[in-house]
PDB file of C-alpha atoms in Angstrom:
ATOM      1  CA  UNK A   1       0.000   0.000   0.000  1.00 39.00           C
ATOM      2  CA  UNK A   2       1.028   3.310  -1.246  1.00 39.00           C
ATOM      3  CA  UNK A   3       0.671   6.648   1.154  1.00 38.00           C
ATOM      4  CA  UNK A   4       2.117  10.067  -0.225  1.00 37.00           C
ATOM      5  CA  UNK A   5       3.048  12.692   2.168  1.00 37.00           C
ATOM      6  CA  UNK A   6       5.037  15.515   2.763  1.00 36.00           C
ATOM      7  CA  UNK A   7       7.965  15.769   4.969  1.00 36.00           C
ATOM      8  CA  UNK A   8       7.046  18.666   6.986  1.00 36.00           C
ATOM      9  CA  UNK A   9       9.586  17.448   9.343  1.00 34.00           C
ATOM     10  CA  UNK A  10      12.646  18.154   7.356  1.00 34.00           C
ATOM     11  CA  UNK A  11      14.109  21.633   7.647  1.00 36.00           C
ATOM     12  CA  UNK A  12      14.534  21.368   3.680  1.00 36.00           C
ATOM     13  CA  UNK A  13      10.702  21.461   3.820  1.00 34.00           C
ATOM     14  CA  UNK A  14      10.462  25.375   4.520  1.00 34.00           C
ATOM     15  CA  UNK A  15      12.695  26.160   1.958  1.00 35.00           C
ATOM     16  CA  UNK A  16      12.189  24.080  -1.030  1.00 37.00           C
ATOM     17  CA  UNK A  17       8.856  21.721  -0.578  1.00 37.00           C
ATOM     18  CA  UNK A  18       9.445  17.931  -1.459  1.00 40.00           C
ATOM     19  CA  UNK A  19       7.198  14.443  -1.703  1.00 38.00           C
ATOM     20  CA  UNK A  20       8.161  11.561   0.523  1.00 35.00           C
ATOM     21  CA  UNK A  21       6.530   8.377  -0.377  1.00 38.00           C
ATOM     22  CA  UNK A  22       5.809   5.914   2.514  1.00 34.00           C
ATOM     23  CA  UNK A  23       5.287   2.143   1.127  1.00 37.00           C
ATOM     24  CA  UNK A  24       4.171  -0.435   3.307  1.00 35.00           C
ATOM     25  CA  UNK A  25       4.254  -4.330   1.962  1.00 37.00           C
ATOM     26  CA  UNK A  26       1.168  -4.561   4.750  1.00 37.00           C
ATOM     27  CA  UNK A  27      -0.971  -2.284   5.971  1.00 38.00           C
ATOM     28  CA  UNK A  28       1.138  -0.818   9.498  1.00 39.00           C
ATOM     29  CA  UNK A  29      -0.512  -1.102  12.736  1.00 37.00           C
ATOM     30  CA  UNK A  30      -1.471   2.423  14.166  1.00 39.00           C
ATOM     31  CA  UNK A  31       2.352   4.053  15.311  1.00 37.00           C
ATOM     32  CA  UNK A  32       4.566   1.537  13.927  1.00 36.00           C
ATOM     33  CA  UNK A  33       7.038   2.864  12.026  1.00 36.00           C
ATOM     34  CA  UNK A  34       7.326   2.650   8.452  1.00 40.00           C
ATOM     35  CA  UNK A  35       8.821   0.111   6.852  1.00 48.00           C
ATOM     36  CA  UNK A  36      10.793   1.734   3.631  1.00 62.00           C
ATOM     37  CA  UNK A  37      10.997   5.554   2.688  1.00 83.00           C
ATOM     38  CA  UNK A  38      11.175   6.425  -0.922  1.00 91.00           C
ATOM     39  CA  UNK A  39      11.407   9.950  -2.344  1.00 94.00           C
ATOM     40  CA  UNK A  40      11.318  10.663  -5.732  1.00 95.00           C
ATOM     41  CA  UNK A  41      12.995  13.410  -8.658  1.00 96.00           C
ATOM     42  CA  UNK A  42      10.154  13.948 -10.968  1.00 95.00           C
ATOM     43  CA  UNK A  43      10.845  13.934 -14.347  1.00 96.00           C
ATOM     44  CA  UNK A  44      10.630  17.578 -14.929  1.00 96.00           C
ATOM     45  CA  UNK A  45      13.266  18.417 -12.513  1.00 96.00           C
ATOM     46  CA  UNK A  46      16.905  18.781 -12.589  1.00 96.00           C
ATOM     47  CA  UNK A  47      19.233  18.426  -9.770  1.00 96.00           C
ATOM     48  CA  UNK A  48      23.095  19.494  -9.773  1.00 97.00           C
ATOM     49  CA  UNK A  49      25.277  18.828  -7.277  1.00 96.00           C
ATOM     50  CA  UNK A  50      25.325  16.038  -4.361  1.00 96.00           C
ATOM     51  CA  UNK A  51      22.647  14.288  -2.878  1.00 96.00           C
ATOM     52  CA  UNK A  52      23.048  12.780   0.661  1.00 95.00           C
ATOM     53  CA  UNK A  53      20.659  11.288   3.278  1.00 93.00           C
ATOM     54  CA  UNK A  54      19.314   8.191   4.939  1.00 92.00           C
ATOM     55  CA  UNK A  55      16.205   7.299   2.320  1.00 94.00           C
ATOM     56  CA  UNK A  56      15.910   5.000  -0.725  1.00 96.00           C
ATOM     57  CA  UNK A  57      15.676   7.584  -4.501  1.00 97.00           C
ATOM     58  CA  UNK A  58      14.040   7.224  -7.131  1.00 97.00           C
ATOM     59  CA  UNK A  59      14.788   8.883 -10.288  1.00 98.00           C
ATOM     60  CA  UNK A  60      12.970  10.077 -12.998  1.00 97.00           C
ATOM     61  CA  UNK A  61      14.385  13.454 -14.118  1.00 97.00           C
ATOM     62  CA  UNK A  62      17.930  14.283 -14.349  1.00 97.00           C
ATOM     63  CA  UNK A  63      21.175  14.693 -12.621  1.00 98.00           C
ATOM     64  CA  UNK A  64      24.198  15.714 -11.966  1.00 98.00           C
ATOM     65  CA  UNK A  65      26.820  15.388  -9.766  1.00 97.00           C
ATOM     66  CA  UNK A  66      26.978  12.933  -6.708  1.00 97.00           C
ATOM     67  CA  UNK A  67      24.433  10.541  -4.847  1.00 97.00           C
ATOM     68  CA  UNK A  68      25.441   9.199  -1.633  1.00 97.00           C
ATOM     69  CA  UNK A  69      23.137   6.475   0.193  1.00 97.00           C
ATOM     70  CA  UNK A  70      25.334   3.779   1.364  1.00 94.00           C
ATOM     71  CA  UNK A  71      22.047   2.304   3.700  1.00 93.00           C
ATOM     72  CA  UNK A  72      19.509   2.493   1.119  1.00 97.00           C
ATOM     73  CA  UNK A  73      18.430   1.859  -2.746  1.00 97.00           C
ATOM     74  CA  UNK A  74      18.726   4.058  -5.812  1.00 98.00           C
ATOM     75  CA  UNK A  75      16.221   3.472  -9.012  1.00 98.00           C
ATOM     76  CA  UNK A  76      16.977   5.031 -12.364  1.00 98.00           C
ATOM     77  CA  UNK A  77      13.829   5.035 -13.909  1.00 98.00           C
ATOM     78  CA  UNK A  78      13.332   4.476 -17.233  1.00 96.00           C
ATOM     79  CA  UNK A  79      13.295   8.063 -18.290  1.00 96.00           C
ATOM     80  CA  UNK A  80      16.042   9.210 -15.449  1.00 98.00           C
ATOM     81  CA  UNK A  81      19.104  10.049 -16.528  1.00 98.00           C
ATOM     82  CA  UNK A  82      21.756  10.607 -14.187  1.00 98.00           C
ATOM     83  CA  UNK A  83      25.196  11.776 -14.837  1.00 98.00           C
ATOM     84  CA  UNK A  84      27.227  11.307 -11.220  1.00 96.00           C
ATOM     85  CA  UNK A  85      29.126   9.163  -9.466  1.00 97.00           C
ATOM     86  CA  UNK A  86      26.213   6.671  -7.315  1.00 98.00           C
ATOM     87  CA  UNK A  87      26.749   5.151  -4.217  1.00 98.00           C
ATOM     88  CA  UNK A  88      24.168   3.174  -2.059  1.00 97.00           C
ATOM     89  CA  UNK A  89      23.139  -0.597  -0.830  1.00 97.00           C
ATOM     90  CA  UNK A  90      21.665  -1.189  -4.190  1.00 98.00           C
ATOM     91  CA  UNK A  91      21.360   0.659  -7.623  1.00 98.00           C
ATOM     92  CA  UNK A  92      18.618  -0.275 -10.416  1.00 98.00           C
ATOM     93  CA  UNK A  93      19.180   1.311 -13.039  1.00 98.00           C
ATOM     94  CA  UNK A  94      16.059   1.574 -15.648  1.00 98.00           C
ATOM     95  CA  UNK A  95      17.178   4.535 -17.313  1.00 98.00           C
ATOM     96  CA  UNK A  96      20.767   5.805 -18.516  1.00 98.00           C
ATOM     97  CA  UNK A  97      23.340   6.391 -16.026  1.00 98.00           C
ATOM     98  CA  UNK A  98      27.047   8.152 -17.070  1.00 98.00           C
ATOM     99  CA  UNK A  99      29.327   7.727 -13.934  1.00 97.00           C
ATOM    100  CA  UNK A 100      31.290   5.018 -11.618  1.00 97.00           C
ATOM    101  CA  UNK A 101      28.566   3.222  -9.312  1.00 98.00           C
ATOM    102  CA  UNK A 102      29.324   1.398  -5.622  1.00 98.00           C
ATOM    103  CA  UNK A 103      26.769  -0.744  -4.584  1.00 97.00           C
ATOM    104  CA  UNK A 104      27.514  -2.634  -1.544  1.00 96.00           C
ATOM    105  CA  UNK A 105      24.975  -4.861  -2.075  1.00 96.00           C
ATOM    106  CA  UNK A 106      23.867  -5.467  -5.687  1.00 96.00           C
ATOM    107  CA  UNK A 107      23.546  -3.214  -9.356  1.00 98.00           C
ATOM    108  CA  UNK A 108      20.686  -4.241 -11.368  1.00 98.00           C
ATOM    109  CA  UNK A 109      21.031  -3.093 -14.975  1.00 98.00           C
ATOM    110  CA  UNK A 110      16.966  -3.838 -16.791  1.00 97.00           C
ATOM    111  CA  UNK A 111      16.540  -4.575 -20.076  1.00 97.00           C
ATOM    112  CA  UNK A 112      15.952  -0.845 -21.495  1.00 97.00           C
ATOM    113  CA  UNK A 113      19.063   0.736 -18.917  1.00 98.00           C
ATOM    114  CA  UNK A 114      22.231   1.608 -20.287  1.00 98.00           C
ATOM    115  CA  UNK A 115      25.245   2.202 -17.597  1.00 98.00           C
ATOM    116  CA  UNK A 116      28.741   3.694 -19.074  1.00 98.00           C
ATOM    117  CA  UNK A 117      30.792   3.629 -16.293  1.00 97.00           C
ATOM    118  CA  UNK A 118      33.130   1.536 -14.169  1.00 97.00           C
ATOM    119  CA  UNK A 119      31.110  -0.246 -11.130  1.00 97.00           C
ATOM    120  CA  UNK A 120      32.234  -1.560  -7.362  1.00 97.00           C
ATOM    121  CA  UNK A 121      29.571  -4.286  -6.318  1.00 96.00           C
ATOM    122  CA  UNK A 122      29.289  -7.572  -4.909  1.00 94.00           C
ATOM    123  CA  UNK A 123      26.476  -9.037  -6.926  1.00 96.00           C
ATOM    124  CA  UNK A 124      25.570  -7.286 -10.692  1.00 96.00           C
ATOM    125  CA  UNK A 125      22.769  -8.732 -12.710  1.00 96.00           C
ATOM    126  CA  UNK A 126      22.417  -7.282 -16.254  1.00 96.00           C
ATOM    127  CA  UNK A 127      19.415  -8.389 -18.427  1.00 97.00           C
ATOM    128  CA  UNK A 128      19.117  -9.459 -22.109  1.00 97.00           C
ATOM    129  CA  UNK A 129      19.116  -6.067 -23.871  1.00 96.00           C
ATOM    130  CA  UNK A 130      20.600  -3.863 -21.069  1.00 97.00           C
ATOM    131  CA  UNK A 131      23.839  -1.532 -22.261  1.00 97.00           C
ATOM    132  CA  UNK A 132      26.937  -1.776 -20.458  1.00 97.00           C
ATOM    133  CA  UNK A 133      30.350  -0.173 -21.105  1.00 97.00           C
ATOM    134  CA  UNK A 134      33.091  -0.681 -18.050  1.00 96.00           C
ATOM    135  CA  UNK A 135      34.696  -2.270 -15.771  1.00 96.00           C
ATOM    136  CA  UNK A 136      33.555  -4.570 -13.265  1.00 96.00           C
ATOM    137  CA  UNK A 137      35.200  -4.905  -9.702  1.00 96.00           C
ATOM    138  CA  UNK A 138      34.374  -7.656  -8.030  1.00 93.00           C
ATOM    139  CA  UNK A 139      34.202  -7.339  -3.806  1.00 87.00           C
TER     140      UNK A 139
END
């Protein structure tokens, strides 16, 4: 189940307004916490310059720069295209990516992605159809 909220309790959310979505496998019992935070860059929006913080991303616009979220998930969508260096538990990518990737856990490249760029990972699973140009290391 899908709940969209704002984050009224980030000081980021008096200066420029963003869209936190909460997803639940299950339906939470009243004040348990959450189980998985997700915000999202829309695919009119472009960001330059590093992103940092303690919540899975999902991409759908464009940037540029840096992503750094060792704990948590990052999702190129299919129309995201990110040019930066990407680090985080796990990185889908669905869309293009230009830039070195570390995922500590795995990198999923889907049929329609295309990653140029040299990746860190333990586990990398690229489908039939998916683009890859780099080098692969192994840890």
């Amino acid at each position: 189940m899908s709940n969209q909220r704002v984050n009224a309790t980030s000081p980021l959310a008096q200066e420029t307004p963003h869209q936190v979505r909460l997803s639940n496998a299950s339906d939470p019992t009243p004040g348990e916490p959450s189980v998985h935070e997700l915000a999202t860059i829309g695919k009119s929006l472009l960001i330059r310059g590093d992103i940092t913080g303690s919540e899975s991303l999902s991409i759908e616009g464009r940037v540029e720069g840096s992503i750094n979220l060792p704990g948590n998930r990052v999702t190129v969508r299919r129309n995201g295209q990110v040019s930066a260096t990407i680090a985080a538990r796990e990185i889908v990518v669905l869309g293009h990516v230009d830039g070195r990737c570390e995922a500590s856990d795995n990198l999923d490249i889907g049929s329609e992605g295309s990653l140029n760029g040299d990746v860190v990972v333990s586990r990398i699973s690229v489908e039939d159809g998916a683009i890859f140009t780099g080098s692969i290391d192994m840890r």
